CSV table of C-alpha atoms in Angstrom, one decimal:
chain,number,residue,atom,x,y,z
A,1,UNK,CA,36.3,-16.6,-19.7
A,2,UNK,CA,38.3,-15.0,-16.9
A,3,UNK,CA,41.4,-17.8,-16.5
A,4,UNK,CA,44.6,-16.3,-17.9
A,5,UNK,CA,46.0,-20.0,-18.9
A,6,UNK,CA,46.4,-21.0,-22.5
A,7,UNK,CA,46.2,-24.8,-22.2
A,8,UNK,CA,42.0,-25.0,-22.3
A,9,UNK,CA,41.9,-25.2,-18.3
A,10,UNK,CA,40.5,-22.8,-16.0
A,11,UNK,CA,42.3,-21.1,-13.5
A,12,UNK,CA,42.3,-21.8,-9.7
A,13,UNK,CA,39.8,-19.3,-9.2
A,14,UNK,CA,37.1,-21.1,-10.3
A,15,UNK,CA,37.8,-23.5,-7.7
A,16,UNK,CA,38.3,-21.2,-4.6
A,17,UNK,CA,35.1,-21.3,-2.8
A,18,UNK,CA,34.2,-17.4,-2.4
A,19,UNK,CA,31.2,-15.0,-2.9
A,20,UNK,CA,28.4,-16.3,-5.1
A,21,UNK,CA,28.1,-13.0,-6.6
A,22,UNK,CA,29.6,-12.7,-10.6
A,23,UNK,CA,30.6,-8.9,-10.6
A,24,UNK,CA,32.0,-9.5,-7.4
A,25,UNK,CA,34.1,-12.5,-8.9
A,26,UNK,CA,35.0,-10.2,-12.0
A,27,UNK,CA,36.1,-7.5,-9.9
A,28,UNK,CA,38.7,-9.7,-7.8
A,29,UNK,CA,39.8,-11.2,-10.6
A,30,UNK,CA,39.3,-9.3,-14.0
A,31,UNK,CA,38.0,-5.7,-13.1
A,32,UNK,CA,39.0,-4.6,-16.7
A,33,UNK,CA,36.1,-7.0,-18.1
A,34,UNK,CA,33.5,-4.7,-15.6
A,35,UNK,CA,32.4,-1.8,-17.9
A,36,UNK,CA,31.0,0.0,-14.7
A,37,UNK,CA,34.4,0.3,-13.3
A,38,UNK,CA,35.8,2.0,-16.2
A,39,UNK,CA,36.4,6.0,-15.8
A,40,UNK,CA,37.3,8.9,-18.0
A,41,UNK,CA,40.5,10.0,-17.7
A,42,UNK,CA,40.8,12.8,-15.4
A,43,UNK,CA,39.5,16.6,-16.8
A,44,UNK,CA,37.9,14.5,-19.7
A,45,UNK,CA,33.9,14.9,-19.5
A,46,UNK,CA,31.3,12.7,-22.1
A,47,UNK,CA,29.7,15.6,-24.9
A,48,UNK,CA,26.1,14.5,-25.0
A,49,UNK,CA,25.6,15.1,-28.3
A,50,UNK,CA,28.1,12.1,-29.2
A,51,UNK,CA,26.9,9.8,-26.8
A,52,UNK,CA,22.9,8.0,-27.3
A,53,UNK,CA,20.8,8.7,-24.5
A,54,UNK,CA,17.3,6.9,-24.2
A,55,UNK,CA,14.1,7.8,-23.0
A,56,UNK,CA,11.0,7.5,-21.6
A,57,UNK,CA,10.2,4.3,-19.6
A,58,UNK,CA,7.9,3.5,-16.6
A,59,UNK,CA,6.2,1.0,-15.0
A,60,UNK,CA,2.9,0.4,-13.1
A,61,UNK,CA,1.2,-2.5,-11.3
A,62,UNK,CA,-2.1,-3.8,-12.3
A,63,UNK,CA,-4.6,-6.8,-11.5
A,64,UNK,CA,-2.0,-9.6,-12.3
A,65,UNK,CA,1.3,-8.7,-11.7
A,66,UNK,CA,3.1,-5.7,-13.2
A,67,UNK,CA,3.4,-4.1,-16.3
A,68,UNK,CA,6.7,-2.1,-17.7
A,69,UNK,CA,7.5,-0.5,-20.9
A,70,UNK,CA,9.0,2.4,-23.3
A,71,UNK,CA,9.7,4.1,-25.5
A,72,UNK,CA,11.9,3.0,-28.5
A,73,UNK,CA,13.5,6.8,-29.5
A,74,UNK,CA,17.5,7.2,-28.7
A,75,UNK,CA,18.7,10.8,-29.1
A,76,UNK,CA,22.2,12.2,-29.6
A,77,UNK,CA,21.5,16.0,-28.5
A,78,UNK,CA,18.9,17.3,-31.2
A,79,UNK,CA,19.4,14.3,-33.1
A,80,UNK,CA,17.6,11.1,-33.3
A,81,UNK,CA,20.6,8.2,-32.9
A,82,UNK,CA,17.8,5.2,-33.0
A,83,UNK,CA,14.4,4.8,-33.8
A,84,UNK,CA,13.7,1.2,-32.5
A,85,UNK,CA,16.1,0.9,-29.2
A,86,UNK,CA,14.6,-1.5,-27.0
A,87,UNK,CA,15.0,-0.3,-23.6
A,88,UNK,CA,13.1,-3.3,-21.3
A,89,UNK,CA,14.4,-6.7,-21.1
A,90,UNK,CA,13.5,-9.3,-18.9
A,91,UNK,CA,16.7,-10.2,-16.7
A,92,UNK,CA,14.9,-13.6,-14.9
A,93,UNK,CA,11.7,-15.4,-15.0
A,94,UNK,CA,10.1,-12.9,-13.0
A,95,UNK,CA,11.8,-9.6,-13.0
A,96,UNK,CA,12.9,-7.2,-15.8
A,97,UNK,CA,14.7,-4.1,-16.5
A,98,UNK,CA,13.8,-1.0,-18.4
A,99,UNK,CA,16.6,1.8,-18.7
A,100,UNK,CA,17.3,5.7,-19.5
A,101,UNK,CA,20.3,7.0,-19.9
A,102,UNK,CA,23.8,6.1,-21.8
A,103,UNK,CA,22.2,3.7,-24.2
A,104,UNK,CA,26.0,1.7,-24.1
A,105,UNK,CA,26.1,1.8,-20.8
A,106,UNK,CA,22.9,0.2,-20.0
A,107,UNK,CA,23.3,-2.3,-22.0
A,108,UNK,CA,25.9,-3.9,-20.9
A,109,UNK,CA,25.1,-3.1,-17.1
A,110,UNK,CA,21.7,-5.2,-18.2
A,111,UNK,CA,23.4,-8.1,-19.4
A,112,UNK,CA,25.9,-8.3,-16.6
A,113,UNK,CA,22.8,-7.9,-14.6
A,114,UNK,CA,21.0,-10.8,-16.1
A,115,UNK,CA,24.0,-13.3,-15.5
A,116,UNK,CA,24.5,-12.1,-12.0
A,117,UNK,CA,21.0,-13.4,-11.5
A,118,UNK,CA,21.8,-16.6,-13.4
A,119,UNK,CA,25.1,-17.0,-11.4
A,120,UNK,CA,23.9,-16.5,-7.8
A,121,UNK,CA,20.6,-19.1,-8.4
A,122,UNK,CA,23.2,-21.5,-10.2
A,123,UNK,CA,25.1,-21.1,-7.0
A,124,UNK,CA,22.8,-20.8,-4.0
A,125,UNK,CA,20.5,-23.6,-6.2
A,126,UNK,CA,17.3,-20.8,-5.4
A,127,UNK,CA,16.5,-17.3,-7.1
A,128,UNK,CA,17.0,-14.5,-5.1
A,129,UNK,CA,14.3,-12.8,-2.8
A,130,UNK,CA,12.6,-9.6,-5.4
A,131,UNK,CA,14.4,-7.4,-2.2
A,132,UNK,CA,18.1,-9.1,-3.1
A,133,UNK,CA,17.7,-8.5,-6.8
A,134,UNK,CA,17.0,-4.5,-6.3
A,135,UNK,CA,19.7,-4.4,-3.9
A,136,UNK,CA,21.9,-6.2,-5.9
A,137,UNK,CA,21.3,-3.4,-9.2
A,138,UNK,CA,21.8,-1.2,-6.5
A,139,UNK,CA,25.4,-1.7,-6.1
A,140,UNK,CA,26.0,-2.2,-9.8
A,141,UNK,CA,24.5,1.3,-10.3
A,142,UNK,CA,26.6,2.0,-7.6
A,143,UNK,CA,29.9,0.9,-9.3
A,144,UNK,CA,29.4,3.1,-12.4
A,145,UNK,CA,28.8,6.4,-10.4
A,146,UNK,CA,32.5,7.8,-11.6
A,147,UNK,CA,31.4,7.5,-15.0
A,148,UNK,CA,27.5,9.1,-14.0
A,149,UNK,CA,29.7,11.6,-12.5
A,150,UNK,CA,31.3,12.3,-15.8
A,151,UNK,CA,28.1,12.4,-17.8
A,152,UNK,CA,27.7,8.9,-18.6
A,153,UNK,CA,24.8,7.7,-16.0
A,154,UNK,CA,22.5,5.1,-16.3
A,155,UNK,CA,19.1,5.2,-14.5
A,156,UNK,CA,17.3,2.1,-14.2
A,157,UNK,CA,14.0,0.8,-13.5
A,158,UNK,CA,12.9,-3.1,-12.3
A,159,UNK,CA,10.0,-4.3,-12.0
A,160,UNK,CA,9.3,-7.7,-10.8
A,161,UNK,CA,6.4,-10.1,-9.3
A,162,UNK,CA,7.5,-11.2,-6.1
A,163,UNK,CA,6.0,-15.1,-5.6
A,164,UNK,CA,6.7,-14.7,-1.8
A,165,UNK,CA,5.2,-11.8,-1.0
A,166,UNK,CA,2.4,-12.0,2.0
A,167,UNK,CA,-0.9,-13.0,1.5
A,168,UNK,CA,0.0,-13.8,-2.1
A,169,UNK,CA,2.2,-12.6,-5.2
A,170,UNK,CA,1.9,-9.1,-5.9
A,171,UNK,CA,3.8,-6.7,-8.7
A,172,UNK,CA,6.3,-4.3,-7.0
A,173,UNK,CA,8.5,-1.6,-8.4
A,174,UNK,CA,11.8,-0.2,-8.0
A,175,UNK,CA,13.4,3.4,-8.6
A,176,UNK,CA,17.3,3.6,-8.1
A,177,UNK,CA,19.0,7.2,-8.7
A,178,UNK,CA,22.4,7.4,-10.5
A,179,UNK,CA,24.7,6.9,-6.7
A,180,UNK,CA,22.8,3.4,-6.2
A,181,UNK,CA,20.0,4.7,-3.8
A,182,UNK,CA,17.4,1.9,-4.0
A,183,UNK,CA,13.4,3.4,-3.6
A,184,UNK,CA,10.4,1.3,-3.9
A,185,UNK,CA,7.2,2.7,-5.3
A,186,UNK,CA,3.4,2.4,-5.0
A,187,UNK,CA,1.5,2.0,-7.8
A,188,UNK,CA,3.6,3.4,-11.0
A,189,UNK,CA,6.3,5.0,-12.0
A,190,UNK,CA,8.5,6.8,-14.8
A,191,UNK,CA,12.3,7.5,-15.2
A,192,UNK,CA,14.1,9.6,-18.2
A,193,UNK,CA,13.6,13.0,-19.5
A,194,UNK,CA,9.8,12.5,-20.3
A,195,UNK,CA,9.4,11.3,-17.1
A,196,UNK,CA,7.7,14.1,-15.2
A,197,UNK,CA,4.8,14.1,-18.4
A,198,UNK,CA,4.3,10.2,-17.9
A,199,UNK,CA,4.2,10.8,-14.2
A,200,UNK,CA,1.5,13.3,-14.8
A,201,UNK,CA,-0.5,11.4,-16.6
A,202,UNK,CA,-0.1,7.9,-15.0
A,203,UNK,CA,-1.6,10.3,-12.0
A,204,UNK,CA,-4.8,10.6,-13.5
A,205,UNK,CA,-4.9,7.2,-15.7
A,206,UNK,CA,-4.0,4.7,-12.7
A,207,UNK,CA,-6.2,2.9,-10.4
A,208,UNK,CA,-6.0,-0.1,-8.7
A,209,UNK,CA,-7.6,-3.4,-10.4
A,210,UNK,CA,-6.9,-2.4,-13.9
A,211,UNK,CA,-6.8,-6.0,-16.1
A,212,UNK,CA,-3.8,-5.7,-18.6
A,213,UNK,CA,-5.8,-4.4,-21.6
A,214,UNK,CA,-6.4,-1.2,-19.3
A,215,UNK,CA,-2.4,-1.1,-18.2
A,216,UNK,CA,-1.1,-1.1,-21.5
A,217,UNK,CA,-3.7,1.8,-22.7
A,218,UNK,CA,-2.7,3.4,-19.8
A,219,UNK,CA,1.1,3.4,-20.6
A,220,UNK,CA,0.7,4.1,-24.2
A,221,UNK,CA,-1.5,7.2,-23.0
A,222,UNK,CA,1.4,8.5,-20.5
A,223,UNK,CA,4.6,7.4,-23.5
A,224,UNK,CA,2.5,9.9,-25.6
A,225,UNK,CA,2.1,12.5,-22.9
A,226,UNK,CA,5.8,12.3,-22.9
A,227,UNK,CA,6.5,12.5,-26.5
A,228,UNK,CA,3.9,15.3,-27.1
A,229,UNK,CA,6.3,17.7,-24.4
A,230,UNK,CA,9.7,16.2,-24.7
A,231,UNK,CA,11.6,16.0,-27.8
A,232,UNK,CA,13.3,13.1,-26.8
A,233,UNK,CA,10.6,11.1,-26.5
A,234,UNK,CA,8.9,9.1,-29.5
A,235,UNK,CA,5.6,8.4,-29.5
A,236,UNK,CA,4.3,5.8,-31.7
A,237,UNK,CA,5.8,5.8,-35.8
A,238,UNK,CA,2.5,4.5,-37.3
A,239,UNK,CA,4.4,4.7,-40.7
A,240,UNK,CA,7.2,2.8,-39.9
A,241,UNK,CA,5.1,0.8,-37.6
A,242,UNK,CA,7.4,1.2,-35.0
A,243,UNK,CA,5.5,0.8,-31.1
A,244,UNK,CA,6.7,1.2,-27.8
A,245,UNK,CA,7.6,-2.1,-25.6
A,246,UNK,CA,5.4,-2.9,-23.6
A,247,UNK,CA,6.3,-6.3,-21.5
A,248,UNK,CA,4.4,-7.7,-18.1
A,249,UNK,CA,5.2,-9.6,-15.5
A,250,UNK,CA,2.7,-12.1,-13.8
A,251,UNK,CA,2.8,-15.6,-11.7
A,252,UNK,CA,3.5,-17.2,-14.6
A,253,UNK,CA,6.4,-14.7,-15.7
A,254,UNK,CA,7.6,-12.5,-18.0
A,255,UNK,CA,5.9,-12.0,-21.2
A,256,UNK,CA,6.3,-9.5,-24.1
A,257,UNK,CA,3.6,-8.1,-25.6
A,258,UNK,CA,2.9,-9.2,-29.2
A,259,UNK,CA,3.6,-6.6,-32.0
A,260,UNK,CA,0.1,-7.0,-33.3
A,261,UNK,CA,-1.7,-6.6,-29.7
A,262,UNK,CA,1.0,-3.4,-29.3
A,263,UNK,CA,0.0,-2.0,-32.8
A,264,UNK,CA,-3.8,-2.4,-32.3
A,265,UNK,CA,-3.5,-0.7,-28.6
A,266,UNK,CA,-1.8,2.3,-30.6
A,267,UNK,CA,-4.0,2.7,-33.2
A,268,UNK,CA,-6.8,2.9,-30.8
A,269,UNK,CA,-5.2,5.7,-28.6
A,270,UNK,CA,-4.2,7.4,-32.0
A,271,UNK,CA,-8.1,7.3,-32.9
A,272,UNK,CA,-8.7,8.5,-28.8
A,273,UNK,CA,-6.1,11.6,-29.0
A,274,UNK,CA,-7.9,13.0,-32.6
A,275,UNK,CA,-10.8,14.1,-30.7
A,276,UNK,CA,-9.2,14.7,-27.5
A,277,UNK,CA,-5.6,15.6,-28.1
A,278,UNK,CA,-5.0,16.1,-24.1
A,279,UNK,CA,-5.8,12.5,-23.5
A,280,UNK,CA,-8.6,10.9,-21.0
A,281,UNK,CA,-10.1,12.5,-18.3
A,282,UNK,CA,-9.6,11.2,-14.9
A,283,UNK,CA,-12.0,9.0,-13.4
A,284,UNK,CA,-14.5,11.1,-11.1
């Protein structure tokens, strides 16, 4: 609740016609509720090694829709904060969120996220365009920039379906770095300090037409590229049977992976990797 009155009614606020946008309604009227406006106090700088910071997490489009997942390691410098973070979360029916970065942060920025969404279709009585929604995380990522500044930033990554797209729906993905800038890419993509190892290997794993069994082998291949090069990666804890997330998106929404489809995937790429530790050959 943001009305200030004790007696069980809201506030006049809630009956000023105004912006159909919630963080924009917090900020005029409650800005201390907005954890992305919050900054350090000046000459004070976040230590790293106090703060959880997760990685790896990407994204690529296949036959149906789109597919997005990570990694479920949070690390405190050399130290492993969380084994079994769960970085992607859908934030509609048809888009979703996976984050690196301040783990505290993010969450919260994805939950404000998900009732912005819920707020502005509650108000405008239709969903936002897939454009509107990436612009919209935009200028939330936007708002936190004096904490990214500080060493508390948050890099996001949506993926959505977009049902109006021409010539019919399609998967699309969106990059955003830590000032708000807003980039659309083709095919896949990966954010957090394994990144540039999943990027590497999505290179040589993606193609175009791949059904979702193909996708999800395809991300598991490039989460274990990135755990085999960056420490702050985990790769799959067979022992503890803990698996990366893998979610997709499609026409008829979002939809997690079971843990029993995600477990089986693994295995078989573990099985893969033991007699070729480098991973799959690109296709010729």
């Amino acid at each position: 609740m943001t009305g200030r009155e004790t007696d069980g009614r809201l506030g006049a606020e809630f009956f000023t016609p105004g912006t159909s946008s919630f963080t924009e309604f917090l900020a005029a009227h409650r800005p201390e509720l907005l954890i992305t406006r919050r900054v350090l106090p000046d000459g004070v700088r976040a230590d790293p090694e106090r703060t959880p910071h997760g990685t790896t997490v990407l994204a690529l489009t296949y036959r149906d829709g789109v597919l997005i997942a990570g990694d479920r390691r949070a690390t405190m410098g050399n130290v492993i904060a969380q084994r079994d973070l769960e970085k992607v979360h859908p934030t509609d029916d048809h888009t979703a969120v996976a984050f690196a970065g301040t783990v505290g942060i993010a969450l919260d920025m994805v939950k404000l996220y998900q009732v912005e969404l819920a707020h502005f279709e509650k108000m405008e009585g239709a969903p936002m365009t897939l454009g509107a929604k990436a612009n919209r995380l935009a200028g939330m990522i936007r708002q936190n920039l004096g904490q990214a500044m500080q060493g508390l930033a948050v890099v996001p990554l949506l993926a959505g379906y977009d049902l109006t797209a021409p010539g019919g729906g399609r998967g699309r993905i969106f990059a955003f770095d830590v000032a708000g800038g807003r980039y659309e890419k083709s095919g896949f993509h990966a954010e957090g300090s394994g990144s540039p190892y999943a990027r590497g290997a999505l290179k040589k794993l993606f193609r175009t037409g791949m059904d979702r069994r193909e996708a999800a082998l395809a991300a598991l291949q490039a989460l274990y590229d990135a755990a085999d090069d960056d420490s702050a990666t985990g790769g799959p804890d067979i022992g503890r049977r803990i698996y990366p997330i893998v979610s997709v998106i499609t026409e008829e929404g979002f939809e997690r992976l079971p843990e029993t489809e995600t477990e089986e995937l693994s295995h078989e790429m573990v099985r893969q990797r033991r007699t070729r530790p480098d991973g799959p050959a690109a296709e010729v």
